[in-house]
PDB file of C-alpha atoms in Angstrom:
ATOM      1  CA  ASP A 910      14.062 -13.439   1.725  1.00  0.00           C
ATOM      2  CA  THR A 911      13.304 -12.824  -1.930  1.00  0.00           C
ATOM      3  CA  GLY A 912      10.361 -10.531  -1.268  1.00  0.00           C
ATOM      4  CA  VAL A 913       7.118 -10.263  -3.213  1.00  0.00           C
ATOM      5  CA  SER A 914       7.599 -10.441  -6.969  1.00  0.00           C
ATOM      6  CA  GLN A 915       5.255  -9.400  -9.747  1.00  0.00           C
ATOM      7  CA  ASP A 916       5.294 -10.097 -13.449  1.00  0.00           C
ATOM      8  CA  PRO A 917       5.277  -8.318 -15.809  1.00  0.00           C
ATOM      9  CA  ARG A 918       6.531  -4.992 -14.486  1.00  0.00           C
ATOM     10  CA  HIS A 919       4.974  -3.134 -17.393  1.00  0.00           C
ATOM     11  CA  LYS A 920       2.131  -4.014 -19.719  1.00  0.00           C
ATOM     12  CA  ILE A 921       0.850  -2.004 -22.653  1.00  0.00           C
ATOM     13  CA  THR A 922      -2.334  -3.240 -24.266  1.00  0.00           C
ATOM     14  CA  LYS A 923      -5.062  -2.064 -26.589  1.00  0.00           C
ATOM     15  CA  ARG A 924      -8.556  -1.348 -25.351  1.00  0.00           C
ATOM     16  CA  GLY A 925     -10.707  -4.461 -25.372  1.00  0.00           C
ATOM     17  CA  GLN A 926      -7.872  -6.921 -24.850  1.00  0.00           C
ATOM     18  CA  ASN A 927      -7.566  -9.203 -21.812  1.00  0.00           C
ATOM     19  CA  VAL A 928      -4.540  -8.998 -19.524  1.00  0.00           C
ATOM     20  CA  THR A 929      -3.270 -11.219 -16.713  1.00  0.00           C
ATOM     21  CA  PHE A 930      -0.787 -10.320 -14.006  1.00  0.00           C
ATOM     22  CA  ARG A 931       1.072 -12.679 -11.712  1.00  0.00           C
ATOM     23  CA  CYS A 932       2.142 -12.250  -8.092  1.00  0.00           C
ATOM     24  CA  ASP A 933       4.478 -14.499  -6.120  1.00  0.00           C
ATOM     25  CA  PRO A 934       4.269 -13.785  -2.378  1.00  0.00           C
ATOM     26  CA  ILE A 935       6.941 -14.282   0.261  1.00  0.00           C
ATOM     27  CA  SER A 936       7.134 -18.044   0.595  1.00  0.00           C
ATOM     28  CA  GLU A 937       5.838 -18.542   4.146  1.00  0.00           C
ATOM     29  CA  HIS A 938       3.048 -15.948   3.849  1.00  0.00           C
ATOM     30  CA  ASN A 939      -0.489 -17.323   3.673  1.00  0.00           C
ATOM     31  CA  ARG A 940      -2.301 -14.031   2.972  1.00  0.00           C
ATOM     32  CA  LEU A 941      -2.170 -12.275  -0.376  1.00  0.00           C
ATOM     33  CA  TYR A 942      -3.720  -8.947  -1.364  1.00  0.00           C
ATOM     34  CA  TRP A 943      -4.257  -7.008  -4.579  1.00  0.00           C
ATOM     35  CA  TYR A 944      -4.405  -3.205  -4.709  1.00  0.00           C
ATOM     36  CA  ARG A 945      -4.704  -0.651  -7.499  1.00  0.00           C
ATOM     37  CA  GLN A 946      -2.886   2.673  -7.476  1.00  0.00           C
ATOM     38  CA  THR A 947      -3.755   5.487  -9.855  1.00  0.00           C
ATOM     39  CA  LEU A 948      -1.622   8.559 -10.400  1.00  0.00           C
ATOM     40  CA  GLY A 949      -1.533  10.860  -7.411  1.00  0.00           C
ATOM     41  CA  GLN A 950      -3.519   8.519  -5.187  1.00  0.00           C
ATOM     42  CA  GLY A 951      -2.824   5.961  -2.521  1.00  0.00           C
ATOM     43  CA  PRO A 952      -3.372   2.276  -3.219  1.00  0.00           C
ATOM     44  CA  GLU A 953      -6.963   1.081  -3.265  1.00  0.00           C
ATOM     45  CA  PHE A 954      -7.826  -2.417  -2.021  1.00  0.00           C
ATOM     46  CA  LEU A 955      -9.248  -4.870  -4.560  1.00  0.00           C
ATOM     47  CA  THR A 956      -9.271  -8.371  -3.101  1.00  0.00           C
ATOM     48  CA  TYR A 957      -7.646 -10.700  -0.569  1.00  0.00           C
ATOM     49  CA  PHE A 958      -6.818 -14.410  -0.181  1.00  0.00           C
ATOM     50  CA  GLN A 959      -6.191 -16.558   2.838  1.00  0.00           C
ATOM     51  CA  ASN A 960      -4.305 -19.509   1.372  1.00  0.00           C
ATOM     52  CA  GLU A 961      -6.383 -20.446  -1.706  1.00  0.00           C
ATOM     53  CA  ALA A 962      -9.660 -18.997  -0.411  1.00  0.00           C
ATOM     54  CA  GLN A 963     -10.731 -15.598  -1.713  1.00  0.00           C
ATOM     55  CA  LEU A 964     -12.236 -14.046   1.410  1.00  0.00           C
ATOM     56  CA  GLU A 965     -12.994 -10.550   0.165  1.00  0.00           C
ATOM     57  CA  LYS A 966     -13.823  -9.626  -3.401  1.00  0.00           C
ATOM     58  CA  SER A 967     -16.567  -7.063  -3.102  1.00  0.00           C
ATOM     59  CA  ARG A 968     -14.091  -4.307  -3.843  1.00  0.00           C
ATOM     60  CA  LEU A 969     -13.166  -5.640  -7.254  1.00  0.00           C
ATOM     61  CA  LEU A 970     -13.952  -2.770  -9.570  1.00  0.00           C
ATOM     62  CA  SER A 971     -16.286  -4.606 -11.919  1.00  0.00           C
ATOM     63  CA  ASP A 972     -17.091  -8.096 -13.131  1.00  0.00           C
ATOM     64  CA  ARG A 973     -14.302  -7.660 -15.681  1.00  0.00           C
ATOM     65  CA  PHE A 974     -11.834  -8.125 -12.817  1.00  0.00           C
ATOM     66  CA  SER A 975     -11.119 -11.560 -11.358  1.00  0.00           C
ATOM     67  CA  ALA A 976      -8.374 -13.083  -9.237  1.00  0.00           C
ATOM     68  CA  GLU A 977      -7.263 -16.598  -8.407  1.00  0.00           C
ATOM     69  CA  ARG A 978      -4.817 -18.289  -6.090  1.00  0.00           C
ATOM     70  CA  PRO A 979      -5.275 -21.927  -7.069  1.00  0.00           C
ATOM     71  CA  LYS A 980      -2.730 -23.662  -4.861  1.00  0.00           C
ATOM     72  CA  GLY A 981      -2.377 -21.086  -2.139  1.00  0.00           C
ATOM     73  CA  SER A 982       0.946 -19.891  -3.506  1.00  0.00           C
ATOM     74  CA  PHE A 983       1.093 -17.487  -6.476  1.00  0.00           C
ATOM     75  CA  SER A 984      -1.915 -15.463  -7.579  1.00  0.00           C
ATOM     76  CA  THR A 985      -3.159 -14.026 -10.852  1.00  0.00           C
ATOM     77  CA  LEU A 986      -5.274 -10.959 -11.499  1.00  0.00           C
ATOM     78  CA  GLU A 987      -7.117 -10.857 -14.809  1.00  0.00           C
ATOM     79  CA  ILE A 988      -8.818  -7.894 -16.422  1.00  0.00           C
ATOM     80  CA  GLN A 989     -11.094  -8.704 -19.333  1.00  0.00           C
ATOM     81  CA  ARG A 990     -12.043  -6.242 -22.086  1.00  0.00           C
ATOM     82  CA  THR A 991      -9.683  -3.594 -20.804  1.00  0.00           C
ATOM     83  CA  GLU A 992     -10.706   0.059 -20.842  1.00  0.00           C
ATOM     84  CA  GLN A 993      -8.548   3.176 -20.762  1.00  0.00           C
ATOM     85  CA  GLY A 994      -9.708   3.793 -17.201  1.00  0.00           C
ATOM     86  CA  ASP A 995      -8.011   0.569 -16.138  1.00  0.00           C
ATOM     87  CA  SER A 996      -4.598   2.175 -16.672  1.00  0.00           C
ATOM     88  CA  ALA A 997      -2.927   2.110 -13.267  1.00  0.00           C
ATOM     89  CA  MET A 998      -0.301   0.411 -11.126  1.00  0.00           C
ATOM     90  CA  TYR A 999      -1.485  -2.948  -9.802  1.00  0.00           C
ATOM     91  CA  LEU A1000       0.192  -3.873  -6.528  1.00  0.00           C
ATOM     92  CA  CYS A1001       0.360  -7.208  -4.781  1.00  0.00           C
ATOM     93  CA  ALA A1002       1.145  -7.653  -1.091  1.00  0.00           C
ATOM     94  CA  SER A1003       1.500 -10.614   1.239  1.00  0.00           C
ATOM     95  CA  SER A1004       1.451 -11.115   4.986  1.00  0.00           C
ATOM     96  CA  LEU A1005       2.229 -13.869   7.426  1.00  0.00           C
ATOM     97  CA  GLY A1006      -1.201 -13.973   9.051  1.00  0.00           C
ATOM     98  CA  THR A1007      -0.224 -13.897  12.742  1.00  0.00           C
ATOM     99  CA  SER A1008      -1.301 -11.588  15.599  1.00  0.00           C
ATOM    100  CA  GLY A1009      -4.871 -12.621  15.066  1.00  0.00           C
ATOM    101  CA  GLY A1010      -4.541 -11.236  11.594  1.00  0.00           C
ATOM    102  CA  LYS A1011      -5.638  -7.765  12.474  1.00  0.00           C
ATOM    103  CA  GLY A1012      -2.361  -5.922  12.377  1.00  0.00           C
ATOM    104  CA  ASP A1013       0.039  -8.229  10.625  1.00  0.00           C
ATOM    105  CA  THR A1014       2.285  -6.383   8.260  1.00  0.00           C
ATOM    106  CA  GLN A1015       1.727  -6.416   4.527  1.00  0.00           C
ATOM    107  CA  TYR A1016       4.802  -6.444   2.290  1.00  0.00           C
ATOM    108  CA  PHE A1017       4.398  -5.087  -1.203  1.00  0.00           C
ATOM    109  CA  GLY A1018       5.807  -6.106  -4.546  1.00  0.00           C
ATOM    110  CA  PRO A1019       7.142  -3.628  -7.144  1.00  0.00           C
ATOM    111  CA  GLY A1020       3.836  -3.525  -9.003  1.00  0.00           C
ATOM    112  CA  THR A1021       2.698  -3.988 -12.594  1.00  0.00           C
ATOM    113  CA  ARG A1022       2.093  -0.782 -14.503  1.00  0.00           C
ATOM    114  CA  LEU A1023      -0.752  -1.204 -16.996  1.00  0.00           C
ATOM    115  CA  THR A1024      -1.262   1.204 -19.871  1.00  0.00           C
ATOM    116  CA  VAL A1025      -4.391   0.766 -21.969  1.00  0.00           C
ATOM    117  CA  LEU A1026      -4.252   2.546 -25.322  1.00  0.00           C
TER     118      LEU A1026
ATOM    119  CA  ALA B1481     -15.880   2.625   7.562  1.00  0.00           C
ATOM    120  CA  GLN B1482     -12.414   4.055   7.952  1.00  0.00           C
ATOM    121  CA  SER B1483     -10.593   6.839   6.150  1.00  0.00           C
ATOM    122  CA  VAL B1484      -7.179   8.480   6.130  1.00  0.00           C
ATOM    123  CA  THR B1485      -6.391  12.108   5.387  1.00  0.00           C
ATOM    124  CA  GLN B1486      -2.912  13.301   4.536  1.00  0.00           C
ATOM    125  CA  LEU B1487      -3.176  17.035   4.780  1.00  0.00           C
ATOM    126  CA  ASP B1488      -0.220  17.968   2.597  1.00  0.00           C
ATOM    127  CA  SER B1489       0.178  16.621  -0.915  1.00  0.00           C
ATOM    128  CA  GLN B1490       3.660  18.113  -1.324  1.00  0.00           C
ATOM    129  CA  VAL B1491       6.263  19.080   1.257  1.00  0.00           C
ATOM    130  CA  PRO B1492       9.509  20.712   0.066  1.00  0.00           C
ATOM    131  CA  VAL B1493      12.226  21.045   2.692  1.00  0.00           C
ATOM    132  CA  PHE B1494      15.912  21.852   2.701  1.00  0.00           C
ATOM    133  CA  GLU B1495      18.487  19.217   3.545  1.00  0.00           C
ATOM    134  CA  GLU B1496      19.206  18.843   7.287  1.00  0.00           C
ATOM    135  CA  ALA B1497      15.977  20.643   8.212  1.00  0.00           C
ATOM    136  CA  PRO B1498      13.273  18.942  10.294  1.00  0.00           C
ATOM    137  CA  VAL B1499      10.079  17.708   8.671  1.00  0.00           C
ATOM    138  CA  GLU B1500       6.594  16.625   9.751  1.00  0.00           C
ATOM    139  CA  LEU B1501       4.186  14.792   7.467  1.00  0.00           C
ATOM    140  CA  ARG B1502       0.660  14.890   8.804  1.00  0.00           C
ATOM    141  CA  CYS B1503      -1.819  12.020   8.918  1.00  0.00           C
ATOM    142  CA  ASN B1504      -5.289  11.928  10.442  1.00  0.00           C
ATOM    143  CA  TYR B1505      -7.622   8.970  10.420  1.00  0.00           C
ATOM    144  CA  SER B1506     -11.277   8.299  11.031  1.00  0.00           C
ATOM    145  CA  SER B1507     -12.592   5.040  12.456  1.00  0.00           C
ATOM    146  CA  SER B1508     -15.302   3.997  14.879  1.00  0.00           C
ATOM    147  CA  VAL B1509     -13.139   1.193  16.298  1.00  0.00           C
ATOM    148  CA  SER B1510      -9.533   0.678  17.301  1.00  0.00           C
ATOM    149  CA  VAL B1511      -6.938   0.968  14.559  1.00  0.00           C
ATOM    150  CA  TYR B1512      -3.498  -0.190  13.610  1.00  0.00           C
ATOM    151  CA  LEU B1513      -1.404   2.431  11.819  1.00  0.00           C
ATOM    152  CA  PHE B1514       1.351   2.272   9.240  1.00  0.00           C
ATOM    153  CA  TRP B1515       3.624   4.543   7.244  1.00  0.00           C
ATOM    154  CA  TYR B1516       4.901   3.290   3.900  1.00  0.00           C
ATOM    155  CA  VAL B1517       7.450   4.967   1.612  1.00  0.00           C
ATOM    156  CA  GLN B1518       7.512   4.701  -2.173  1.00  0.00           C
ATOM    157  CA  TYR B1519      10.626   5.660  -4.120  1.00  0.00           C
ATOM    158  CA  PRO B1520      10.269   6.413  -7.849  1.00  0.00           C
ATOM    159  CA  ASN B1521       9.359   3.359  -9.903  1.00  0.00           C
ATOM    160  CA  GLN B1522       9.402   1.114  -6.871  1.00  0.00           C
ATOM    161  CA  GLY B1523       6.813  -0.612  -4.702  1.00  0.00           C
ATOM    162  CA  LEU B1524       5.792   0.400  -1.211  1.00  0.00           C
ATOM    163  CA  GLN B1525       8.209  -0.225   1.641  1.00  0.00           C
ATOM    164  CA  LEU B1526       7.115  -0.344   5.257  1.00  0.00           C
ATOM    165  CA  LEU B1527       8.660   2.516   7.212  1.00  0.00           C
ATOM    166  CA  LEU B1528       7.109   1.993  10.647  1.00  0.00           C
ATOM    167  CA  LYS B1529       3.955   0.753  12.333  1.00  0.00           C
ATOM    168  CA  TYR B1530       1.889   1.127  15.482  1.00  0.00           C
ATOM    169  CA  LEU B1531       0.048  -1.965  16.682  1.00  0.00           C
ATOM    170  CA  SER B1532      -0.050  -1.510  20.454  1.00  0.00           C
ATOM    171  CA  GLY B1533       2.096  -0.445  23.398  1.00  0.00           C
ATOM    172  CA  SER B1534       4.236   2.682  23.254  1.00  0.00           C
ATOM    173  CA  THR B1535       2.592   5.379  21.197  1.00  0.00           C
ATOM    174  CA  LEU B1536       5.957   6.557  19.829  1.00  0.00           C
ATOM    175  CA  VAL B1537       7.415   4.295  17.171  1.00  0.00           C
ATOM    176  CA  GLU B1538      10.683   4.669  15.312  1.00  0.00           C
ATOM    177  CA  SER B1539      12.213   3.472  12.075  1.00  0.00           C
ATOM    178  CA  ILE B1540      15.797   2.441  11.482  1.00  0.00           C
ATOM    179  CA  ASN B1541      16.528   5.481   9.323  1.00  0.00           C
ATOM    180  CA  GLY B1542      15.605   8.182  11.830  1.00  0.00           C
ATOM    181  CA  PHE B1543      11.879   8.670  11.231  1.00  0.00           C
ATOM    182  CA  GLU B1544       9.422   8.508  14.098  1.00  0.00           C
ATOM    183  CA  ALA B1545       5.651   8.712  14.452  1.00  0.00           C
ATOM    184  CA  GLU B1546       3.395   9.192  17.440  1.00  0.00           C
ATOM    185  CA  PHE B1547      -0.070   7.715  17.769  1.00  0.00           C
ATOM    186  CA  ASN B1548      -2.424  10.263  19.286  1.00  0.00           C
ATOM    187  CA  LYS B1549      -5.798   8.662  19.936  1.00  0.00           C
ATOM    188  CA  SER B1550      -7.536  11.823  21.144  1.00  0.00           C
ATOM    189  CA  GLN B1551      -6.531  13.719  18.011  1.00  0.00           C
ATOM    190  CA  THR B1552      -6.835  10.643  15.753  1.00  0.00           C
ATOM    191  CA  SER B1553      -3.424  11.413  14.304  1.00  0.00           C
ATOM    192  CA  PHE B1554      -0.250   9.563  13.400  1.00  0.00           C
ATOM    193  CA  HIS B1555       2.140  12.267  12.177  1.00  0.00           C
ATOM    194  CA  LEU B1556       5.557  11.289  10.799  1.00  0.00           C
ATOM    195  CA  ARG B1557       8.620  13.292  11.821  1.00  0.00           C
ATOM    196  CA  LYS B1558      12.338  13.401  11.183  1.00  0.00           C
ATOM    197  CA  PRO B1559      14.654  15.896  12.905  1.00  0.00           C
ATOM    198  CA  SER B1560      17.095  16.194   9.988  1.00  0.00           C
ATOM    199  CA  VAL B1561      16.313  15.040   6.435  1.00  0.00           C
ATOM    200  CA  HIS B1562      18.681  13.899   3.691  1.00  0.00           C
ATOM    201  CA  ILE B1563      18.424  14.128  -0.075  1.00  0.00           C
ATOM    202  CA  SER B1564      17.836  10.361  -0.111  1.00  0.00           C
ATOM    203  CA  ASP B1565      14.586  10.819   1.872  1.00  0.00           C
ATOM    204  CA  THR B1566      12.956  12.287  -1.252  1.00  0.00           C
ATOM    205  CA  ALA B1567       9.991   9.981  -1.913  1.00  0.00           C
ATOM    206  CA  GLU B1568       6.231   9.637  -1.579  1.00  0.00           C
ATOM    207  CA  TYR B1569       5.000   8.755   1.887  1.00  0.00           C
ATOM    208  CA  PHE B1570       1.685   7.016   2.545  1.00  0.00           C
ATOM    209  CA  CYS B1571      -0.164   6.701   5.817  1.00  0.00           C
ATOM    210  CA  ALA B1572      -2.449   3.669   6.166  1.00  0.00           C
ATOM    211  CA  VAL B1573      -4.799   2.085   8.691  1.00  0.00           C
ATOM    212  CA  ILE B1574      -6.433  -1.227   9.413  1.00  0.00           C
ATOM    213  CA  SER B1575      -9.425  -1.106  11.745  1.00  0.00           C
ATOM    214  CA  SER B1576      -9.720  -3.851  14.316  1.00  0.00           C
ATOM    215  CA  GLY B1577     -13.253  -4.569  13.192  1.00  0.00           C
ATOM    216  CA  SER B1578     -12.585  -4.650   9.469  1.00  0.00           C
ATOM    217  CA  ALA B1579     -11.373  -7.166   6.973  1.00  0.00           C
ATOM    218  CA  ARG B1580      -7.699  -7.283   6.349  1.00  0.00           C
ATOM    219  CA  GLN B1581      -7.288  -4.509   3.838  1.00  0.00           C
ATOM    220  CA  LEU B1582      -5.238  -1.392   4.373  1.00  0.00           C
ATOM    221  CA  THR B1583      -6.912   1.955   3.767  1.00  0.00           C
ATOM    222  CA  PHE B1584      -4.385   4.465   2.457  1.00  0.00           C
ATOM    223  CA  GLY B1585      -4.203   8.219   2.396  1.00  0.00           C
ATOM    224  CA  SER B1586      -3.524   9.996  -0.864  1.00  0.00           C
ATOM    225  CA  GLY B1587       0.170  10.394  -0.101  1.00  0.00           C
ATOM    226  CA  THR B1588       2.633  13.202   0.594  1.00  0.00           C
ATOM    227  CA  GLN B1589       5.496  13.884  -1.793  1.00  0.00           C
ATOM    228  CA  LEU B1590       8.532  14.850   0.278  1.00  0.00           C
ATOM    229  CA  THR B1591      11.184  16.665  -1.739  1.00  0.00           C
ATOM    230  CA  VAL B1592      14.475  17.411  -0.014  1.00  0.00           C
ATOM    231  CA  LEU B1593      16.314  20.317  -1.574  1.00  0.00           C
ATOM    232  CA  PRO B1594      20.096  20.811  -1.444  1.00  0.00           C
TER     233      PRO B1594
END
């Protein structure tokens, strides 16, 4: 069990630049989630995939944020025209998708820390 | 809509003392409850969860939490803490009627003092 991995672990960028983060879920997991965590707060849900289908994206923070999971395996989160307020930890999680989906456990990656200068 | 309140942002406690981290939730439907722990510069790790059945759940490292439906609480306890328990602890819920996302509290920083 290699766990959820995220790349890069840290990203420093200038305001206005685009950034892309990658998440590789646990191999047999078909659900993948993105969260954002700002300093002193709990993670905040952004979006969610079941296999390659993006089933919930209304919580994406603006139209500058987009996510893909093209083959139902890894996922990418892109932020266009970054702003200083985008500085945060971006967390990815995956779950198996059993138990009717309601309570199946989400396992988190180490996160990507974004700093926008 | 669902929400989670962690009443204490910071809890300092001496080593080998007992600790309770409080968590209350709000939801109009049934919930599933989780505690996650986050060590410095690391991701979230699942500590324990309540899905159904016994309202008292335990983790492998001595923590326990009790689901109290009437008080809408899921407090985390440990009878004797160690220095290595120093971390941020997050309570989270999924409502049975919601999409799949976890709703987190704002976290409690547990600091164990020698």
